[in-house]
């Protein structure tokens, strides 16, 4: 066996193990260590090379940036359990309901707001489906539209700051979390507009699929309705703007006064305050939120350790050079590279979730992107937009699994009039996946959607730079140790 063919064999082995369904973190570590043993036996690198692995692991665990993950996760877990989703969906549904497609608009808007608050797809999809799906079916909404809009509006949480995905991408790309958040605002808002535009077109072409609900179905009107909407939105908006603004994650804010970890801690504290404000703060809520945070953090750490074991050996056998030569030789330069990478990640997302893609694939792609002159913040946001589809792919999308499970539960307890078929869920997801891919194309061909909101680097005109030295005043005696280097140490003992 030659060194040249070993990196492709390692990559093929990784794909095979993932397709077999073994846990990713342990599969990566086992494959990395096994391939390391082969490489040592073949003499491609010495046994001492693997001594760097424990140092790499300790480096992961001492990374202050990754401490933001448990804080943001705890913040989201508390907020998704304290009744915010129910209050927002009820008030927004009554506000937009009489308009054709109104319930769809309310789900899209609430999904965007909750995405900035909770940051977890599972809780968001389940909470919105429990509340909105029975109402949509009651008033004659198309089953495929209903399931599609609920799943898509839940997955947008991966793109809306303060997204955990953007924190991980910033860490892997070596860029500021605040810059990643600023860059993500443009695509996130565009995604909401695309969803709303699709709903509007559908309401004109097939009004029977998205009918308006009768006005008499409202339980609140006038100022009481607006007051309930604002009561659900304003406290959450204050918390999110405080968290993002403190770390420089909002457009127009040039300086950060807190690190992502400090901002996450402040957000978690604010989540406790909001839960108390809604009178939902309790020990069971706190216990469930802490358990969910522990599971998420442990999963991230083990995937990181496994991916580091694999990547260390992969780099040791020149895998990075193999990836670089393969991708740099693609026709089309930057554009060809971006199209090929996004197609590759789109198909990987059938089998891997966003953490696995970020930790395994992105470290291999980032150096090539940097050498091609691609802005890594733009590249990271583009990858994040693409990774949304990992939750929506029929038939493997996790959002579709969550929707499948909650719809079966609602049908069994009589909340839904009939069981929702898997066919309706999968076919309903296709238009929304297409819109996510349209957004990928927009971000590729219009990079200003990301870069326009980033801080502009100050241009320095080298022709105008002046260097001046202080002049010695007349009559001053020259210091011999400054003017004559031979006298600098004249008075020192020999």
mmCIF file of C-alpha atoms in Angstrom, residues 17-302:
data_model
loop_
_atom_site.group_PDB
_atom_site.id
_atom_site.type_symbol
_atom_site.label_atom_id
_atom_site.label_comp_id
_atom_site.label_asym_id
_atom_site.label_seq_id
_atom_site.Cartn_x
_atom_site.Cartn_y
_atom_site.Cartn_z
ATOM 1 C CA UNK A 17 -18.783 3.360 9.098
ATOM 2 C CA UNK A 18 -21.240 6.263 9.123
ATOM 3 C CA UNK A 19 -23.588 4.457 6.735
ATOM 4 C CA UNK A 20 -23.537 1.387 8.999
ATOM 5 C CA UNK A 21 -25.101 3.511 11.727
ATOM 6 C CA UNK A 22 -22.501 3.289 14.475
ATOM 7 C CA UNK A 23 -22.294 6.265 16.887
ATOM 8 C CA UNK A 24 -20.292 8.934 15.117
ATOM 9 C CA UNK A 25 -18.047 10.025 17.994
ATOM 10 C CA UNK A 26 -16.792 6.520 18.781
ATOM 11 C CA UNK A 27 -16.588 5.502 15.112
ATOM 12 C CA UNK A 28 -14.349 8.477 14.333
ATOM 13 C CA UNK A 29 -12.049 7.814 17.265
ATOM 14 C CA UNK A 30 -11.770 4.084 16.518
ATOM 15 C CA UNK A 31 -11.111 4.656 12.821
ATOM 16 C CA UNK A 32 -8.510 7.339 13.558
ATOM 17 C CA UNK A 33 -6.585 5.219 16.067
ATOM 18 C CA UNK A 34 -6.733 2.117 13.845
ATOM 19 C CA UNK A 35 -5.478 4.038 10.811
ATOM 20 C CA UNK A 36 -2.797 5.603 13.009
ATOM 21 C CA UNK A 37 -1.554 2.121 13.911
ATOM 22 C CA UNK A 38 -1.399 1.178 10.222
ATOM 23 C CA UNK A 39 0.467 4.399 9.387
ATOM 24 C CA UNK A 40 3.037 3.745 12.139
ATOM 25 C CA UNK A 41 3.524 0.154 10.963
ATOM 26 C CA UNK A 42 4.066 1.404 7.398
ATOM 27 C CA UNK A 43 6.570 3.996 8.615
ATOM 28 C CA UNK A 44 4.632 7.025 7.377
ATOM 29 C CA UNK A 45 5.030 8.805 10.708
ATOM 30 C CA UNK A 46 6.638 7.832 14.032
ATOM 31 C CA UNK A 47 4.715 6.512 17.018
ATOM 32 C CA UNK A 48 5.474 9.735 18.889
ATOM 33 C CA UNK A 49 3.268 11.600 16.413
ATOM 34 C CA UNK A 50 0.154 10.281 18.198
ATOM 35 C CA UNK A 51 1.465 11.734 21.469
ATOM 36 C CA UNK A 52 -0.044 15.001 20.238
ATOM 37 C CA UNK A 53 -3.546 13.513 20.553
ATOM 38 C CA UNK A 54 -3.913 13.974 24.359
ATOM 39 C CA UNK A 55 -2.687 17.564 24.001
ATOM 40 C CA UNK A 56 -5.275 18.123 21.273
ATOM 41 C CA UNK A 57 -8.016 16.737 23.498
ATOM 42 C CA UNK A 58 -6.982 18.959 26.398
ATOM 43 C CA UNK A 59 -6.913 21.858 23.973
ATOM 44 C CA UNK A 60 -10.547 21.159 23.064
ATOM 45 C CA UNK A 61 -11.657 20.992 26.670
ATOM 46 C CA UNK A 62 -9.861 24.243 27.542
ATOM 47 C CA UNK A 63 -11.408 26.175 24.635
ATOM 48 C CA UNK A 64 -13.275 29.075 26.236
ATOM 49 C CA UNK A 65 -15.394 29.673 23.137
ATOM 50 C CA UNK A 66 -17.026 26.247 23.350
ATOM 51 C CA UNK A 67 -18.195 27.104 26.875
ATOM 52 C CA UNK A 68 -20.842 29.213 25.144
ATOM 53 C CA UNK A 69 -22.576 26.032 23.930
ATOM 54 C CA UNK A 70 -23.926 24.847 27.318
ATOM 55 C CA UNK A 71 -24.984 28.410 28.217
ATOM 56 C CA UNK A 72 -26.922 28.963 24.982
ATOM 57 C CA UNK A 73 -28.370 25.451 25.192
ATOM 58 C CA UNK A 74 -29.570 26.045 28.764
ATOM 59 C CA UNK A 75 -31.065 29.366 27.699
ATOM 60 C CA UNK A 76 -32.985 27.729 24.859
ATOM 61 C CA UNK A 77 -34.165 24.754 26.937
ATOM 62 C CA UNK A 78 -35.628 27.032 29.607
ATOM 63 C CA UNK A 79 -37.353 29.348 27.150
ATOM 64 C CA UNK A 80 -38.880 26.568 25.056
ATOM 65 C CA UNK A 81 -40.475 25.097 28.207
ATOM 66 C CA UNK A 82 -41.783 28.285 29.778
ATOM 67 C CA UNK A 83 -44.799 28.803 27.485
ATOM 68 C CA UNK A 84 -43.420 31.420 25.089
ATOM 69 C CA UNK A 85 -44.248 29.346 22.000
ATOM 70 C CA UNK A 86 -47.836 28.802 23.091
ATOM 71 C CA UNK A 87 -48.433 32.483 23.841
ATOM 72 C CA UNK A 88 -46.849 33.683 20.595
ATOM 73 C CA UNK A 89 -48.592 31.185 18.337
ATOM 74 C CA UNK A 90 -51.981 31.857 19.914
ATOM 75 C CA UNK A 91 -51.692 35.632 19.600
ATOM 76 C CA UNK A 92 -50.090 35.623 16.139
ATOM 77 C CA UNK A 93 -52.610 33.076 14.872
ATOM 78 C CA UNK A 94 -55.476 35.307 15.942
ATOM 79 C CA UNK A 95 -53.785 38.383 14.466
ATOM 80 C CA UNK A 96 -53.061 36.917 10.995
ATOM 81 C CA UNK A 97 -55.631 34.100 10.921
ATOM 82 C CA UNK A 98 -58.437 35.841 8.961
ATOM 83 C CA UNK A 99 -56.010 36.494 6.066
ATOM 84 C CA UNK A 100 -55.617 33.717 3.480
ATOM 85 C CA UNK A 101 -52.509 31.838 4.570
ATOM 86 C CA UNK A 102 -52.583 33.741 7.864
ATOM 87 C CA UNK A 103 -51.829 30.722 10.026
ATOM 88 C CA UNK A 104 -48.856 29.981 7.782
ATOM 89 C CA UNK A 105 -47.553 33.548 8.175
ATOM 90 C CA UNK A 106 -47.919 33.295 11.950
ATOM 91 C CA UNK A 107 -45.978 29.996 12.066
ATOM 92 C CA UNK A 108 -43.167 31.497 9.931
ATOM 93 C CA UNK A 109 -42.883 34.654 12.057
ATOM 94 C CA UNK A 110 -43.047 32.779 15.358
ATOM 95 C CA UNK A 111 -40.508 30.243 14.043
ATOM 96 C CA UNK A 112 -38.112 33.114 13.286
ATOM 97 C CA UNK A 113 -38.610 34.671 16.741
ATOM 98 C CA UNK A 114 -38.307 31.353 18.557
ATOM 99 C CA UNK A 115 -35.217 30.567 16.488
ATOM 100 C CA UNK A 116 -33.543 33.599 18.031
ATOM 101 C CA UNK A 117 -34.695 32.531 21.507
ATOM 102 C CA UNK A 118 -34.495 28.763 21.837
ATOM 103 C CA UNK A 119 -31.937 27.590 19.270
ATOM 104 C CA UNK A 120 -33.167 23.973 19.314
ATOM 105 C CA UNK A 121 -34.945 22.409 16.346
ATOM 106 C CA UNK A 122 -36.557 19.504 18.188
ATOM 107 C CA UNK A 123 -38.281 21.582 20.857
ATOM 108 C CA UNK A 124 -39.352 24.234 18.376
ATOM 109 C CA UNK A 125 -40.908 21.821 15.847
ATOM 110 C CA UNK A 126 -42.689 19.842 18.553
ATOM 111 C CA UNK A 127 -44.009 22.929 20.376
ATOM 112 C CA UNK A 128 -45.314 24.579 17.207
ATOM 113 C CA UNK A 129 -46.824 21.350 15.844
ATOM 114 C CA UNK A 130 -48.682 20.627 19.096
ATOM 115 C CA UNK A 131 -50.321 24.053 18.992
ATOM 116 C CA UNK A 132 -50.729 24.893 15.301
ATOM 117 C CA UNK A 133 -51.278 21.539 13.553
ATOM 118 C CA UNK A 134 -54.726 20.856 15.101
ATOM 119 C CA UNK A 135 -55.839 24.434 14.316
ATOM 120 C CA UNK A 136 -54.645 24.192 10.701
ATOM 121 C CA UNK A 137 -56.458 20.900 10.175
ATOM 122 C CA UNK A 138 -59.606 22.242 11.830
ATOM 123 C CA UNK A 139 -59.848 25.127 9.364
ATOM 124 C CA UNK A 140 -59.051 23.117 6.228
ATOM 125 C CA UNK A 141 -55.375 23.829 5.572
ATOM 126 C CA UNK A 142 -53.596 21.494 3.162
ATOM 127 C CA UNK A 143 -51.906 18.688 5.064
ATOM 128 C CA UNK A 144 -48.728 18.958 2.996
ATOM 129 C CA UNK A 145 -48.475 22.703 3.421
ATOM 130 C CA UNK A 146 -49.134 22.450 7.167
ATOM 131 C CA UNK A 147 -46.459 19.852 7.833
ATOM 132 C CA UNK A 148 -43.962 21.571 5.499
ATOM 133 C CA UNK A 149 -44.285 25.037 7.022
ATOM 134 C CA UNK A 150 -44.022 23.665 10.559
ATOM 135 C CA UNK A 151 -40.862 21.666 9.800
ATOM 136 C CA UNK A 152 -39.205 24.475 7.812
ATOM 137 C CA UNK A 153 -40.003 27.165 10.377
ATOM 138 C CA UNK A 154 -38.478 24.956 13.052
ATOM 139 C CA UNK A 155 -35.224 24.406 11.176
ATOM 140 C CA UNK A 156 -34.615 28.124 10.592
ATOM 141 C CA UNK A 157 -33.379 28.223 14.180
ATOM 142 C CA UNK A 158 -30.042 26.874 12.852
ATOM 143 C CA UNK A 159 -29.478 30.102 10.913
ATOM 144 C CA UNK A 160 -30.950 32.783 13.177
ATOM 145 C CA UNK A 161 -28.480 34.226 15.733
ATOM 146 C CA UNK A 162 -27.618 33.240 18.429
ATOM 147 C CA UNK A 163 -27.426 29.848 16.734
ATOM 148 C CA UNK A 164 -25.248 27.102 18.219
ATOM 149 C CA UNK A 165 -24.243 26.096 14.697
ATOM 150 C CA UNK A 166 -22.716 29.530 14.085
ATOM 151 C CA UNK A 167 -20.725 29.269 17.335
ATOM 152 C CA UNK A 168 -19.274 25.934 16.227
ATOM 153 C CA UNK A 169 -18.564 27.216 12.705
ATOM 154 C CA UNK A 170 -16.809 30.294 14.097
ATOM 155 C CA UNK A 171 -14.613 28.057 16.250
ATOM 156 C CA UNK A 172 -13.721 25.724 13.374
ATOM 157 C CA UNK A 173 -13.014 28.583 10.958
ATOM 158 C CA UNK A 174 -11.105 30.721 13.462
ATOM 159 C CA UNK A 175 -13.423 33.696 13.036
ATOM 160 C CA UNK A 176 -15.297 35.949 15.458
ATOM 161 C CA UNK A 177 -18.682 34.692 16.648
ATOM 162 C CA UNK A 178 -19.972 38.268 16.454
ATOM 163 C CA UNK A 179 -19.002 38.473 12.757
ATOM 164 C CA UNK A 180 -20.705 35.148 12.055
ATOM 165 C CA UNK A 181 -23.872 36.432 13.704
ATOM 166 C CA UNK A 182 -23.789 39.692 11.748
ATOM 167 C CA UNK A 183 -23.284 37.821 8.503
ATOM 168 C CA UNK A 184 -26.171 35.428 9.207
ATOM 169 C CA UNK A 185 -28.829 38.131 9.647
ATOM 170 C CA UNK A 186 -29.179 38.804 5.910
ATOM 171 C CA UNK A 187 -29.763 35.158 4.847
ATOM 172 C CA UNK A 188 -32.033 34.546 7.864
ATOM 173 C CA UNK A 189 -34.328 37.429 6.920
ATOM 174 C CA UNK A 190 -34.224 36.376 3.249
ATOM 175 C CA UNK A 191 -35.260 32.863 4.288
ATOM 176 C CA UNK A 192 -38.299 34.212 6.115
ATOM 177 C CA UNK A 193 -39.229 36.361 3.101
ATOM 178 C CA UNK A 194 -38.931 33.360 0.757
ATOM 179 C CA UNK A 195 -41.225 31.305 2.997
ATOM 180 C CA UNK A 196 -43.740 34.161 3.193
ATOM 181 C CA UNK A 197 -43.602 34.703 -0.581
ATOM 182 C CA UNK A 198 -44.323 31.014 -1.203
ATOM 183 C CA UNK A 199 -47.293 31.206 1.166
ATOM 184 C CA UNK A 200 -48.581 34.328 -0.590
ATOM 185 C CA UNK A 201 -48.290 32.743 -4.068
ATOM 186 C CA UNK A 202 -50.003 29.574 -2.846
ATOM 187 C CA UNK A 203 -52.832 31.644 -1.339
ATOM 188 C CA UNK A 204 -53.455 33.161 -4.789
ATOM 189 C CA UNK A 205 -53.039 30.016 -6.890
ATOM 190 C CA UNK A 206 -54.668 27.505 -4.515
ATOM 191 C CA UNK A 207 -56.677 29.466 -1.926
ATOM 192 C CA UNK A 208 -58.396 26.275 -0.771
ATOM 193 C CA UNK A 209 -55.060 25.019 0.588
ATOM 194 C CA UNK A 210 -54.525 27.999 2.918
ATOM 195 C CA UNK A 211 -57.955 29.459 3.781
ATOM 196 C CA UNK A 212 -58.512 32.301 6.221
ATOM 197 C CA UNK A 213 -60.193 31.426 9.508
ATOM 198 C CA UNK A 214 -63.519 33.065 10.408
ATOM 199 C CA UNK A 215 -63.210 36.320 12.347
ATOM 200 C CA UNK A 216 -65.650 35.010 14.919
ATOM 201 C CA UNK A 217 -63.062 32.381 15.839
ATOM 202 C CA UNK A 218 -61.028 35.097 17.532
ATOM 203 C CA UNK A 219 -61.150 35.210 21.306
ATOM 204 C CA UNK A 220 -59.278 38.526 21.452
ATOM 205 C CA UNK A 221 -59.620 41.664 19.313
ATOM 206 C CA UNK A 222 -58.274 45.182 19.257
ATOM 207 C CA UNK A 223 -55.811 46.367 21.861
ATOM 208 C CA UNK A 224 -56.101 43.199 23.979
ATOM 209 C CA UNK A 225 -54.881 41.145 21.026
ATOM 210 C CA UNK A 226 -51.977 43.506 20.303
ATOM 211 C CA UNK A 227 -51.083 43.626 23.989
ATOM 212 C CA UNK A 228 -50.843 39.830 24.111
ATOM 213 C CA UNK A 229 -48.640 39.808 20.990
ATOM 214 C CA UNK A 230 -46.306 42.440 22.429
ATOM 215 C CA UNK A 231 -46.205 40.755 25.833
ATOM 216 C CA UNK A 232 -44.821 37.629 24.193
ATOM 217 C CA UNK A 233 -42.399 39.382 21.820
ATOM 218 C CA UNK A 234 -40.970 42.413 23.623
ATOM 219 C CA UNK A 235 -39.300 40.728 26.665
ATOM 220 C CA UNK A 236 -37.796 38.080 24.386
ATOM 221 C CA UNK A 237 -36.566 40.724 21.934
ATOM 222 C CA UNK A 238 -34.930 42.688 24.759
ATOM 223 C CA UNK A 239 -33.105 39.549 25.927
ATOM 224 C CA UNK A 240 -31.904 38.599 22.441
ATOM 225 C CA UNK A 241 -30.767 42.117 21.548
ATOM 226 C CA UNK A 242 -28.923 42.374 24.868
ATOM 227 C CA UNK A 243 -27.151 39.046 24.325
ATOM 228 C CA UNK A 244 -26.242 39.694 20.693
ATOM 229 C CA UNK A 245 -25.406 43.360 21.184
ATOM 230 C CA UNK A 246 -23.030 42.657 24.067
ATOM 231 C CA UNK A 247 -20.928 40.339 21.870
ATOM 232 C CA UNK A 248 -21.032 42.563 18.778
ATOM 233 C CA UNK A 249 -23.461 40.288 16.926
ATOM 234 C CA UNK A 250 -25.816 43.016 15.672
ATOM 235 C CA UNK A 251 -25.276 45.156 12.568
ATOM 236 C CA UNK A 252 -23.956 48.597 13.450
ATOM 237 C CA UNK A 253 -22.276 47.496 16.692
ATOM 238 C CA UNK A 254 -18.535 47.613 16.128
ATOM 239 C CA UNK A 255 -17.243 46.653 19.564
ATOM 240 C CA UNK A 256 -18.043 43.734 21.850
ATOM 241 C CA UNK A 257 -18.205 44.248 25.599
ATOM 242 C CA UNK A 258 -18.569 40.537 26.371
ATOM 243 C CA UNK A 259 -17.174 37.274 25.065
ATOM 244 C CA UNK A 260 -19.611 34.696 23.611
ATOM 245 C CA UNK A 261 -19.326 32.714 26.846
ATOM 246 C CA UNK A 262 -20.181 35.754 28.979
ATOM 247 C CA UNK A 263 -23.044 36.667 26.649
ATOM 248 C CA UNK A 264 -24.362 33.094 26.870
ATOM 249 C CA UNK A 265 -24.233 33.216 30.675
ATOM 250 C CA UNK A 266 -26.153 36.501 30.611
ATOM 251 C CA UNK A 267 -28.703 34.926 28.243
ATOM 252 C CA UNK A 268 -29.195 31.950 30.557
ATOM 253 C CA UNK A 269 -29.769 34.306 33.481
ATOM 254 C CA UNK A 270 -32.244 36.287 31.364
ATOM 255 C CA UNK A 271 -34.051 33.054 30.473
ATOM 256 C CA UNK A 272 -34.581 32.355 34.179
ATOM 257 C CA UNK A 273 -36.011 35.865 34.531
ATOM 258 C CA UNK A 274 -38.393 35.407 31.570
ATOM 259 C CA UNK A 275 -39.568 32.032 32.871
ATOM 260 C CA UNK A 276 -40.266 33.624 36.251
ATOM 261 C CA UNK A 277 -42.085 36.491 34.491
ATOM 262 C CA UNK A 278 -44.382 33.958 32.809
ATOM 263 C CA UNK A 279 -44.808 32.173 36.173
ATOM 264 C CA UNK A 280 -43.473 28.923 34.714
ATOM 265 C CA UNK A 281 -40.160 28.652 36.593
ATOM 266 C CA UNK A 282 -40.207 25.423 38.593
ATOM 267 C CA UNK A 283 -37.881 22.658 39.718
ATOM 268 C CA UNK A 284 -39.157 20.142 37.093
ATOM 269 C CA UNK A 285 -38.536 22.728 34.340
ATOM 270 C CA UNK A 286 -35.055 23.430 35.674
ATOM 271 C CA UNK A 287 -34.255 19.727 36.008
ATOM 272 C CA UNK A 288 -35.350 18.952 32.431
ATOM 273 C CA UNK A 289 -33.453 21.945 31.044
ATOM 274 C CA UNK A 290 -30.242 20.969 32.843
ATOM 275 C CA UNK A 291 -30.529 17.336 31.709
ATOM 276 C CA UNK A 292 -31.008 18.412 28.079
ATOM 277 C CA UNK A 293 -28.043 20.769 28.342
ATOM 278 C CA UNK A 294 -25.872 18.010 29.773
ATOM 279 C CA UNK A 295 -26.770 15.597 26.955
ATOM 280 C CA UNK A 296 -26.128 18.182 24.223
ATOM 281 C CA UNK A 297 -22.800 19.287 25.701
ATOM 282 C CA UNK A 298 -21.594 15.712 26.196
ATOM 283 C CA UNK A 299 -22.531 14.845 22.608
ATOM 284 C CA UNK A 300 -20.614 17.847 21.242
ATOM 285 C CA UNK A 301 -17.505 17.091 23.320
ATOM 286 C CA UNK A 302 -17.375 13.413 22.335
#
